[in-house]
Short mmCIF file of C-alpha atoms and ligand atoms in Angstrom, two decimals:
data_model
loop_
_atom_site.label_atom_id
_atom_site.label_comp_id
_atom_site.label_asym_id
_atom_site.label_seq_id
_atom_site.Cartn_x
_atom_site.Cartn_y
_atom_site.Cartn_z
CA UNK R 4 79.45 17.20 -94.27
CA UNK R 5 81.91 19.50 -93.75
CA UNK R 6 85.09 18.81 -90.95
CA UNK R 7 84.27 20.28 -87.88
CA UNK R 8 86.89 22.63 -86.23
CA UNK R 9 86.32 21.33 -82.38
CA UNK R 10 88.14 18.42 -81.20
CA UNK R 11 86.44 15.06 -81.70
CA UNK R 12 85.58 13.75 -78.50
CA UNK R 13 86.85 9.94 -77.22
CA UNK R 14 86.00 9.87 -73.95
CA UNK R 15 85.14 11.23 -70.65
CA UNK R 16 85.88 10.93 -66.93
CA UNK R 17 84.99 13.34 -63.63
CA UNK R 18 85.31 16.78 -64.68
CA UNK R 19 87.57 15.81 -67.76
CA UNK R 20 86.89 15.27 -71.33
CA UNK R 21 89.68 13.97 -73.36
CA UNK R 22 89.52 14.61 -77.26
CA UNK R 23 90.92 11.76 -79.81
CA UNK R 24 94.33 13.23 -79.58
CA UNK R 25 94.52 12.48 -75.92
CA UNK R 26 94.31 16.07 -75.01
CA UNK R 27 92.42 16.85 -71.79
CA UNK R 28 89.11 19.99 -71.62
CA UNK R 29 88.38 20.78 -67.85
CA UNK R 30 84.58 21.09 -67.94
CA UNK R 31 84.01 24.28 -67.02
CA UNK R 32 80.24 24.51 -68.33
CA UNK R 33 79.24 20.96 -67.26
CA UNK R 34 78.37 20.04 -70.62
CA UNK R 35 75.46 22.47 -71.42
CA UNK R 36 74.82 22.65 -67.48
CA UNK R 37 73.70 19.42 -67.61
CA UNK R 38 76.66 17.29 -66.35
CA UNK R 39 76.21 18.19 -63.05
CA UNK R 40 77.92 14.85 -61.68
CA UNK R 41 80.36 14.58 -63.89
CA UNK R 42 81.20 12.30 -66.70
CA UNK R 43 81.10 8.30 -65.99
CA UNK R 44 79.53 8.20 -62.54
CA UNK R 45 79.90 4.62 -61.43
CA UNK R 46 76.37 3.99 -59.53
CA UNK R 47 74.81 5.94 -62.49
CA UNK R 48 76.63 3.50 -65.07
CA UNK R 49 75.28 0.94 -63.25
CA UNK R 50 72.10 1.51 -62.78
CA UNK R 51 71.82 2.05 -66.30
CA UNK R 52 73.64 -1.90 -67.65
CA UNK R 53 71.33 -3.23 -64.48
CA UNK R 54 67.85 -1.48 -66.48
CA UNK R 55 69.55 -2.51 -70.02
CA UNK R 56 69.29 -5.64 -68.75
CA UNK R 57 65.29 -6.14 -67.67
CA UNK R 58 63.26 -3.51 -69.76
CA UNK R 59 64.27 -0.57 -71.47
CA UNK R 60 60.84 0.35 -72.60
CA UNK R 61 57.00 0.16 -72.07
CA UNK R 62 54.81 2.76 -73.09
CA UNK R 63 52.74 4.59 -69.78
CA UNK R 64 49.56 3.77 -71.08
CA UNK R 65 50.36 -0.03 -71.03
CA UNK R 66 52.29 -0.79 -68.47
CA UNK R 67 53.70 1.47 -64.92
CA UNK R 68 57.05 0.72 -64.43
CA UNK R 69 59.45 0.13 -61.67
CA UNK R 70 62.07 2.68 -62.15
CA UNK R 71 59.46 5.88 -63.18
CA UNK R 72 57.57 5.19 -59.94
CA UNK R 73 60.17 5.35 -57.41
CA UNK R 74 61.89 8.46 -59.14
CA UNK R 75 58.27 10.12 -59.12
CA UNK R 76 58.42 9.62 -55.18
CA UNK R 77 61.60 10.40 -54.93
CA UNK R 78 61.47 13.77 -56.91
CA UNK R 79 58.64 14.76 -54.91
CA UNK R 80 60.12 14.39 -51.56
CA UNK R 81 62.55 17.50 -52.99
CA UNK R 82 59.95 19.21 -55.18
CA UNK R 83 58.30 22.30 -54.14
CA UNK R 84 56.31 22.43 -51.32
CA UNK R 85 52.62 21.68 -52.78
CA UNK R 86 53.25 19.73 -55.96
CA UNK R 87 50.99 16.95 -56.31
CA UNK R 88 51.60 15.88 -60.02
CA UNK R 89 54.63 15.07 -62.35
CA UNK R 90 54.70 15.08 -66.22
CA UNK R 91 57.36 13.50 -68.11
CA UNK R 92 59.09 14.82 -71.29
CA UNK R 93 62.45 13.82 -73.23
CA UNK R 94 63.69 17.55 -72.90
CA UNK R 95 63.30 20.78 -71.64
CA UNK R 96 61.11 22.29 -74.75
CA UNK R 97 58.99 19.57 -74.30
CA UNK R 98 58.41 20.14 -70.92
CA UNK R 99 58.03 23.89 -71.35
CA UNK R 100 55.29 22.46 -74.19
CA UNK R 101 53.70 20.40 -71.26
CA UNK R 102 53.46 23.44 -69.49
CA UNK R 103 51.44 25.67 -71.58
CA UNK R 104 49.61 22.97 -72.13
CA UNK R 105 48.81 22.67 -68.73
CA UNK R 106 48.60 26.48 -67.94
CA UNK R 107 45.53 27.13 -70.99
CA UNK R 108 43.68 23.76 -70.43
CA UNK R 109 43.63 24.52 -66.45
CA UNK R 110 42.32 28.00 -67.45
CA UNK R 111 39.53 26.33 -70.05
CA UNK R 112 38.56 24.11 -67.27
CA UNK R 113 38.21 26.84 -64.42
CA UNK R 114 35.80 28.68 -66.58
CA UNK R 115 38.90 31.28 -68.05
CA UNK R 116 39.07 30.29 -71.42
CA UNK R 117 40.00 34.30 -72.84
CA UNK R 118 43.14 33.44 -70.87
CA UNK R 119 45.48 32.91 -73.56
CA UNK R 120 48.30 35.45 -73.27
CA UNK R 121 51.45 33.90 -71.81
CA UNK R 122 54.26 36.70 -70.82
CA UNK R 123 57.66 36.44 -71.33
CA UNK R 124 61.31 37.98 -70.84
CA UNK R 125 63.68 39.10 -72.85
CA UNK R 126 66.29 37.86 -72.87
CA UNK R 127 65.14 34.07 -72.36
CA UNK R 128 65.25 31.10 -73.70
CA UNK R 129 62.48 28.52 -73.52
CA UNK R 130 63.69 25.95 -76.02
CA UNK R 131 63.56 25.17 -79.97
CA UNK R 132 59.51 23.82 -80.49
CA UNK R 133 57.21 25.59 -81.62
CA UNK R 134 55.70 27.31 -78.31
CA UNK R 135 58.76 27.20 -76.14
CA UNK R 136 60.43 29.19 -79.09
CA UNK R 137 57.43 31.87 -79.02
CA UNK R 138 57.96 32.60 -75.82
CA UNK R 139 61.92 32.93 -76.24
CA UNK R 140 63.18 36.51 -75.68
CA UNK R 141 66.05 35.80 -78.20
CA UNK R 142 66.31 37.47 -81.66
CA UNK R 143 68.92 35.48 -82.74
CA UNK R 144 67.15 32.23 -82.35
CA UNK R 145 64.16 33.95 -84.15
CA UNK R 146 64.68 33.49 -87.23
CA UNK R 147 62.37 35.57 -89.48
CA UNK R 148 61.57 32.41 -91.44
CA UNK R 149 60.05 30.46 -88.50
CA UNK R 150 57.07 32.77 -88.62
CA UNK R 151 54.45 30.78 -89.12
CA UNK R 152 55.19 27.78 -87.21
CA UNK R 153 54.71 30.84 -83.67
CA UNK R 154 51.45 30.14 -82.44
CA UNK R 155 50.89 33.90 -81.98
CA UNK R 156 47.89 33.62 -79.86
CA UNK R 157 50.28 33.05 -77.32
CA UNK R 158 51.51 36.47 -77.50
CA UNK R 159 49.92 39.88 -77.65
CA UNK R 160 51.44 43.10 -77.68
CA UNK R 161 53.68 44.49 -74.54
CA UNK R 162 53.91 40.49 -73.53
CA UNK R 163 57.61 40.26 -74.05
CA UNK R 164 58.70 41.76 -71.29
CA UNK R 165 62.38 44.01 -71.75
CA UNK R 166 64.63 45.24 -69.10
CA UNK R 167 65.54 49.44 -68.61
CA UNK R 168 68.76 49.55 -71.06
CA UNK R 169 71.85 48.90 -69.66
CA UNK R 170 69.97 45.99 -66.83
CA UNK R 171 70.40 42.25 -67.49
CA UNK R 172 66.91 41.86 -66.26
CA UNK R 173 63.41 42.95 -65.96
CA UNK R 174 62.66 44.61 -62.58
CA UNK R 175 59.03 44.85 -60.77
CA UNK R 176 58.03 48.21 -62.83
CA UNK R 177 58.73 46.31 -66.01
CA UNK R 178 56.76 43.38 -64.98
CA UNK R 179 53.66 45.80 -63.96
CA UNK R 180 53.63 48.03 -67.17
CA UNK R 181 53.69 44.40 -69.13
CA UNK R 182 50.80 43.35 -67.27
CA UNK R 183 48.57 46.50 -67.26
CA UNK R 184 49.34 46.54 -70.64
CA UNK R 185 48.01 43.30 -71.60
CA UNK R 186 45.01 43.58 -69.53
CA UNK R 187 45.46 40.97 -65.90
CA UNK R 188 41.95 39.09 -66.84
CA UNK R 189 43.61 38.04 -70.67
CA UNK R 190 46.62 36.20 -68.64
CA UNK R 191 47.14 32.65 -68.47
CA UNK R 192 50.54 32.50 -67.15
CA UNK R 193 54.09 34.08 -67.04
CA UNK R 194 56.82 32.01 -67.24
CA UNK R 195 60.23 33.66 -66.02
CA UNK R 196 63.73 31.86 -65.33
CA UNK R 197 64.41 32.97 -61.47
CA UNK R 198 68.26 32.57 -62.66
CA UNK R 199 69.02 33.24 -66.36
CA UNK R 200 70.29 30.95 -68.30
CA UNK R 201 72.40 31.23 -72.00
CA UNK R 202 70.28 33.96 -72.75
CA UNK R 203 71.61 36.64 -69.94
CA UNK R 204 74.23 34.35 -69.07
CA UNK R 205 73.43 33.58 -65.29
CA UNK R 206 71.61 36.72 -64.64
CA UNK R 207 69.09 36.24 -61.37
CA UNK R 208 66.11 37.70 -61.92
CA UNK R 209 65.51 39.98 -58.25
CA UNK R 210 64.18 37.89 -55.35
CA UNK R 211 61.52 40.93 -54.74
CA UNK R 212 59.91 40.61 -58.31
CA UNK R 213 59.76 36.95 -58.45
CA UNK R 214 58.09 37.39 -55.10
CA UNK R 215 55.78 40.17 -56.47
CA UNK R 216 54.86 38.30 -59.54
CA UNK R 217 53.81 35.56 -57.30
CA UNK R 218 51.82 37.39 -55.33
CA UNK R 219 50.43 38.77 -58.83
CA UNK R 220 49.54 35.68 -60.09
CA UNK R 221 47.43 34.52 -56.85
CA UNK R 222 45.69 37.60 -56.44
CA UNK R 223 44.69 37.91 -60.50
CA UNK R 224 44.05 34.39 -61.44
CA UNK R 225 47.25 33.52 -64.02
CA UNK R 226 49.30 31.13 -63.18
CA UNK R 227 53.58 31.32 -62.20
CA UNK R 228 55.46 29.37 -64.80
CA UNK R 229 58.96 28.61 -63.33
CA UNK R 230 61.58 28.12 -66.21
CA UNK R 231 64.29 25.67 -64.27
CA UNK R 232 65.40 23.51 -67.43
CA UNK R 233 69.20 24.80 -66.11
CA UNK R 234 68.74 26.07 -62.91
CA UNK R 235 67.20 23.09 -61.41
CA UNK R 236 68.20 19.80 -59.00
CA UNK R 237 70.84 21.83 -57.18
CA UNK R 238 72.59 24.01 -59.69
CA UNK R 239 72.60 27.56 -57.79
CA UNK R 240 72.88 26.12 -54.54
CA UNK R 241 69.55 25.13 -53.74
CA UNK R 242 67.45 22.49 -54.85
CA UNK R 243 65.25 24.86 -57.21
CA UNK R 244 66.44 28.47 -58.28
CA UNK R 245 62.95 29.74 -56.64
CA UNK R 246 64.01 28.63 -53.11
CA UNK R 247 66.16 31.28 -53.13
CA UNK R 248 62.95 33.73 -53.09
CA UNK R 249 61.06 31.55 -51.04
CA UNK R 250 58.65 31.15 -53.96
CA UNK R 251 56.71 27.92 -55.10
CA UNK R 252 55.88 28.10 -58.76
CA UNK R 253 52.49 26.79 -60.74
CA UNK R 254 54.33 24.93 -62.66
CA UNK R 255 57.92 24.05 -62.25
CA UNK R 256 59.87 22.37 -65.76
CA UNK R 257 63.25 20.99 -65.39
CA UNK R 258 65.74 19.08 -67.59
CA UNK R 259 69.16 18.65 -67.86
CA UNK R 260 70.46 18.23 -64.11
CA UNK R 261 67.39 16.35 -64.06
CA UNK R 262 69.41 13.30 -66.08
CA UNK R 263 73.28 14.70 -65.46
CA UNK R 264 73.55 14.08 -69.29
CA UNK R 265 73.33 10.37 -69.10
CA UNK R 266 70.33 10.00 -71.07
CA UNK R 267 67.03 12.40 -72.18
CA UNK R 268 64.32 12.91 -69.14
CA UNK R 269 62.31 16.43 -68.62
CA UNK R 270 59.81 17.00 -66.03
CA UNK R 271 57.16 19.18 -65.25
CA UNK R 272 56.10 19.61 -61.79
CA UNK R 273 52.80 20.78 -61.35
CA UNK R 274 50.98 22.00 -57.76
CA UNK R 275 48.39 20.23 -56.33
CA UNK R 276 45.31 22.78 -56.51
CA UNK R 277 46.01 23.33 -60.42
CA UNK R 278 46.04 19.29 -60.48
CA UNK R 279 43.09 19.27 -59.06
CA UNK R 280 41.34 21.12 -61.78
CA UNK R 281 41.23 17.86 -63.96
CA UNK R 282 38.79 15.70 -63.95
CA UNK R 283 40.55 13.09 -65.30
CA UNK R 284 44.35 12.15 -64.77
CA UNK R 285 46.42 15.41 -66.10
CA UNK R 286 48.58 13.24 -68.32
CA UNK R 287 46.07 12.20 -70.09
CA UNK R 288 44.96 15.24 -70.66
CA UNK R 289 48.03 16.75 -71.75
CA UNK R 290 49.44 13.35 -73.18
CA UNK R 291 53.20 13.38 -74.10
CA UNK R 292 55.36 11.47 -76.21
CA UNK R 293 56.52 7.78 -77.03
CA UNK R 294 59.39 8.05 -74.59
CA UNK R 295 58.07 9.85 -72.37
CA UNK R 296 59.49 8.29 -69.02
CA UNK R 297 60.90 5.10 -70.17
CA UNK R 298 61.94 2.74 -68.26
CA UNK R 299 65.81 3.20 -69.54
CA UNK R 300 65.72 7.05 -69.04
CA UNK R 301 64.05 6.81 -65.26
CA UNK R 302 66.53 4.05 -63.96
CA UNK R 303 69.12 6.38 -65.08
CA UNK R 304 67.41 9.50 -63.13
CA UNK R 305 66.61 7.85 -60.15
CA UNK R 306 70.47 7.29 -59.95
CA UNK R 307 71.74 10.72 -60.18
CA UNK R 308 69.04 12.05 -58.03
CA UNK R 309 70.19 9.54 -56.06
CA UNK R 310 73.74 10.87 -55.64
CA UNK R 311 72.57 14.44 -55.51
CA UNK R 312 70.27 13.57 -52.63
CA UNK R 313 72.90 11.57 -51.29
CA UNK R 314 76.00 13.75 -51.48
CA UNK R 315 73.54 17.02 -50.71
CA UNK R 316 75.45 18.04 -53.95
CA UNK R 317 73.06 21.36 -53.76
CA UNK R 318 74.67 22.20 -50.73
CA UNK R 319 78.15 21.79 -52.21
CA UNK R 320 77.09 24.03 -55.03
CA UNK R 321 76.30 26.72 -52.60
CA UNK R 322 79.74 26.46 -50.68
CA UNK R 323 82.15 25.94 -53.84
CA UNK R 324 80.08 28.31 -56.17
CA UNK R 325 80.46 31.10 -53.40
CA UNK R 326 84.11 30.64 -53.37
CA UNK R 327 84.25 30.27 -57.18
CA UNK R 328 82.20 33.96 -57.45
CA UNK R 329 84.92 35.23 -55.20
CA UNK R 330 88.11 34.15 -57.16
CA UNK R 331 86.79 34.56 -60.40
CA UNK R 332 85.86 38.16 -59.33
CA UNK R 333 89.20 38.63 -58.34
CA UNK R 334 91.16 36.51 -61.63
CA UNK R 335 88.67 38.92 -63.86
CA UNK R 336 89.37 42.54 -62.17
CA UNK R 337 92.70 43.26 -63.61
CA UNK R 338 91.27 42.66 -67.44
CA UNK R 339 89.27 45.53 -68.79
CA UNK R 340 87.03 43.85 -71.18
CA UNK R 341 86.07 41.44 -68.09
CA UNK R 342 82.77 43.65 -66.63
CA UNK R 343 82.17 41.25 -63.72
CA UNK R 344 80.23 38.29 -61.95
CA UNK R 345 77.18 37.10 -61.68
CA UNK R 346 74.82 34.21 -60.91
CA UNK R 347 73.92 31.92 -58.14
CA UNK R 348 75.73 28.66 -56.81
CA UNK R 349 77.49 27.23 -59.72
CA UNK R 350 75.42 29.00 -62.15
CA UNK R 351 77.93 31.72 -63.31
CA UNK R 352 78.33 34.23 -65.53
CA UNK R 353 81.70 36.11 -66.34
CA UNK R 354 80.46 39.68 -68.01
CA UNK R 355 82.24 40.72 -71.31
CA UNK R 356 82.53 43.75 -72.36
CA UNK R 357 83.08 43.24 -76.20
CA UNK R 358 82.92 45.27 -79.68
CA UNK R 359 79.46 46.73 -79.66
CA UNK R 360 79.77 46.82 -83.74
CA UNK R 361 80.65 43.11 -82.96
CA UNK R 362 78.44 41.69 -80.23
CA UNK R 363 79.19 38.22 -79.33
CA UNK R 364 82.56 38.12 -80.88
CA UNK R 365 84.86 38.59 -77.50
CA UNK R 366 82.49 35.38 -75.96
CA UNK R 367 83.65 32.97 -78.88
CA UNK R 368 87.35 34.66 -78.90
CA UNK R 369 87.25 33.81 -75.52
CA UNK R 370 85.68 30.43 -75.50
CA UNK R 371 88.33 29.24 -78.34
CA UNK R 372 91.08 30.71 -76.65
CA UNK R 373 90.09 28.75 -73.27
CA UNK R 374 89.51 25.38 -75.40
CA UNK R 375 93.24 26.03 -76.20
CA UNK R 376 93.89 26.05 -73.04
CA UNK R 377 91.96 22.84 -72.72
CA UNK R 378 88.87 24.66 -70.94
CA UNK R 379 85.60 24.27 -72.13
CA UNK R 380 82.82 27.40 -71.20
CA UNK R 381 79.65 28.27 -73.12
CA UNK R 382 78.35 31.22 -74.53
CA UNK R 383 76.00 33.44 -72.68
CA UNK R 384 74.00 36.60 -73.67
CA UNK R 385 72.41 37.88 -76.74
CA UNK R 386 73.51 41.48 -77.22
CA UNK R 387 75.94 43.33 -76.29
CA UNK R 388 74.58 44.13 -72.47
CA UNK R 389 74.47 40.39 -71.86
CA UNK R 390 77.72 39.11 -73.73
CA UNK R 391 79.26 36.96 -71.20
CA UNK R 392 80.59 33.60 -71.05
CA UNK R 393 79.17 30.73 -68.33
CA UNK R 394 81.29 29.27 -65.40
CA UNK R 395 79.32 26.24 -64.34
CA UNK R 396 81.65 23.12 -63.12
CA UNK R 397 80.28 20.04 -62.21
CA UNK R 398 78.75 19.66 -58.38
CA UNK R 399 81.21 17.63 -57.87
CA UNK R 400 84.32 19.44 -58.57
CA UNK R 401 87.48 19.11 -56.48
CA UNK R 402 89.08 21.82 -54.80
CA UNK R 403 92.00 20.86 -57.15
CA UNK R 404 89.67 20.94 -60.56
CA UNK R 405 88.99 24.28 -59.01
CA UNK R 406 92.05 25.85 -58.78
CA UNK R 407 93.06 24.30 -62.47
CA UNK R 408 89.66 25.99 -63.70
CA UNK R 409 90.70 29.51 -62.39
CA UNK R 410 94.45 28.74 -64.08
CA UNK R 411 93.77 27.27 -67.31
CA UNK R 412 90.89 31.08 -67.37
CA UNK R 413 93.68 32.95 -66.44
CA UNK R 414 95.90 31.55 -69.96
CA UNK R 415 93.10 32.24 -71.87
CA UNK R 416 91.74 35.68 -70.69
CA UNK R 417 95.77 36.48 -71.44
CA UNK R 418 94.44 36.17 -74.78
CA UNK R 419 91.89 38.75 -74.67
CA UNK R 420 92.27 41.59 -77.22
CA UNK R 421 93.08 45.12 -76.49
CA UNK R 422 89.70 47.03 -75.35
CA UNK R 423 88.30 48.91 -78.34
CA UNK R 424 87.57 53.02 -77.66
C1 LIG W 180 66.12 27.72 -69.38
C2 LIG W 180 65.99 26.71 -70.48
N1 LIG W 180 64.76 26.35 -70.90
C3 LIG W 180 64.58 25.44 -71.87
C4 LIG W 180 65.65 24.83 -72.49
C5 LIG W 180 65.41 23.82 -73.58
O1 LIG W 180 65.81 22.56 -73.15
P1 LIG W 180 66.17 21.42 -74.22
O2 LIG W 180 67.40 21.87 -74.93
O3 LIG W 180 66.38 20.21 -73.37
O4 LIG W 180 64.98 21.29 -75.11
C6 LIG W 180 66.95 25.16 -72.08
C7 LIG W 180 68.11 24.56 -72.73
O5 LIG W 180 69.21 25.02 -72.68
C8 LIG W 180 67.12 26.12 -71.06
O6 LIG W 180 68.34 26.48 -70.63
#
């Protein structure tokens, strides 16, 4: 193996990372989005020595345990209105694998079966297996090679769904031509991501089309596939990304905030009426895998939904990401190759406007320059339209990390190059 050029990390605390040096990184991207509490929560920490202790695993179809059960109530008291089932996975692919699942075997059961088309955005990201990466809207993750592994059933021409040039994101029109394209009666679902995540870097998707594709979707007979592997358990402000529309998806999947990074746990929240459908019990229809909601991995949920619940940490997202939007505008007007803001709560994106012979390049210049700085932000975008880089701090932030966020950018977008003409 070769040596890596990023710090080795030692440990973590709060909003901090601190390499083997002793150096501190302000986490400015919560991990992947996933650290929404922070590093080294105490009543998380505990929760998980206190499970470590009694059971840390017993496969579903053997035993129920403790820990699974009272997160399954207690992540339906904040799910969306209407969802009567949850589905376990280790991580978001999985869960967006659970969800196709779900979406064609629904459609086989309610006498749809020619319902195999599943449409798509691009730019998206759905994860790395096999169908989650079909329906990615990401050339760069598609590598040519992967080919055969793309179940292209899935698929069928005019499914990937592209915004006008020059938008971040698919509008209404695009959404109809995609769908009168394909032919409504071949649909089995659309999945979308209500607020963007690497792949537009924190672009929301309009309120109005996520509305109208709802409305779609009941009238025609596919189901609404909500994407919320980052979005989700507070991130933008409110519980679920969709709230903002006032839209309840078919299927919800979520991940990462799901855990705070602490350990793997996916879900996949599924309404009632498409429940319903089964004859038997949907997971064992759908099955899942061997750790599938283990005992270790739900003690450790139930805590941090515990604290989010507890600290109405989506509410705090709301307040500090509004004032984040409105002094990162601000830090970013004075630098030309800075194109703006975006995003929703503390799901933000900082717009780049970079090389377009080089896309990408001013994101990483930028992302090593702030890691300098001892700043850590992730990449967003996939072309040149997109190229940003994410601003998504912890939901628990101080005032004080805040501030230090905004000053530690500021030393780093210093570095920025001269814009190219
Ligand atoms: C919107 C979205 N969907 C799916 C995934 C895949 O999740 P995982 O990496 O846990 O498989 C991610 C991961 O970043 C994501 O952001």
């Amino acid at each position: 193996m070769t040596a890596s050029p990023l710090p080795m990390a030692a440990s973590a605390q709060g909003s901090y990372v601190y390499d083997e040096t002793g150096k501190d990184y302000l986490d400015a991207s919560s991990g992947v989005l996933n650290v929404n509490l922070g590093h080294g929560n105490p009543q998380v920490l505990a929760a998980i020595r206190d499970q470590l202790a009694k059971v840390t695993f017993t496969h579903r179809t053997q035993f129920a345990n403790r820990p699974l059960a009272r997160l399954t109530e207690e992540l339906l008291a904040v799910a969306p209105a209407g969802t009567g089932h949850v589905e376990y996975a280790n991580s978001g692919s999985e869960a967006n694998e659970c969800a196709l699942r779900i979406a064609l075997a629904y459609h086989h059961r309610t006498g749809s079966p020619g319902r195999t088309v599943v449409l798509s955005e691009q730019p998206s990201y759905h994860g790395m297996t096999a169908g989650a990466l079909a329906l990615t809207g990401q050339p760069p993750k598609l590598d040519p090679s992967f080919a055969p592994l793309l179940p292209s059933a899935l698929a069928a021409d005019g499914s990937r769904v592209r915004p006008v040039p020059g938008a971040l994101r698919a509008g209404t029109e695009q959404w109809r031509h995609a769908l009168d394209t394909v032919g409504r009666a071949r649909v089995a679902a659309v999945i979308v991501e209500p607020v963007g995540g690497s792949s537009s870097g924190a672009a929301p998707m309009a309120e109005d089309t996520l509305r109208w594709l709802r409305a779609e979707a009941d009238h025609h007979g596919f189901l609404l596939i909500a994407d919320e592997v980052m979005s989700g358990f507070g991130r933008t402000g409110r519980w679920w990304a969709c709230d903002h529309a006032g839209v309840a998806p078919d299927l919800l999947t979520s991940g990462k905030g799901l855990t705070g990074g602490y350990t793997s746990l996916a879900v996949t929240l599924v309404q009632e009426r498409v429940a319903a459908a089964f004859e038997r019990p949907l997971g064992s229809v759908v099955l899942g895998h061997t750790m599938s909601g283990n005992p270790l991995a739900a003690a450790a949920s139930l805590a941090v939904l515990r604290q989010l619940r507890g600290q109405d940490l989506p509410a705090r997202a709301a307040v500090l990401g509004a004032e984040l939007l409105e002094r990162l505008s601000k830090l970013g007007a004075p630098y030309p190759l800075v194109t703006g803001v975006r995003g929703r709560g503390l799901m933000l994106g900082l717009g780049l406007s970079g090389d377009p012979a080089r896309p990408l390049e001013l994101s990483r210049t930028l992302i090593a320059a702030a890691r300098r700085h001892g700043l850590i932000l992730c990449p967003g975008g996939i072309d040149a339209t997109t190229e940003s880089v994410m601003v998504a701090p912890p939901l628990t932030t101080s005032d004080h990390e805040l501030t230090e966020l905004l000053r530690r950018l500021e030393c780093a977008l210093g570095e920025l190059p001269a814009p190219v003409r």
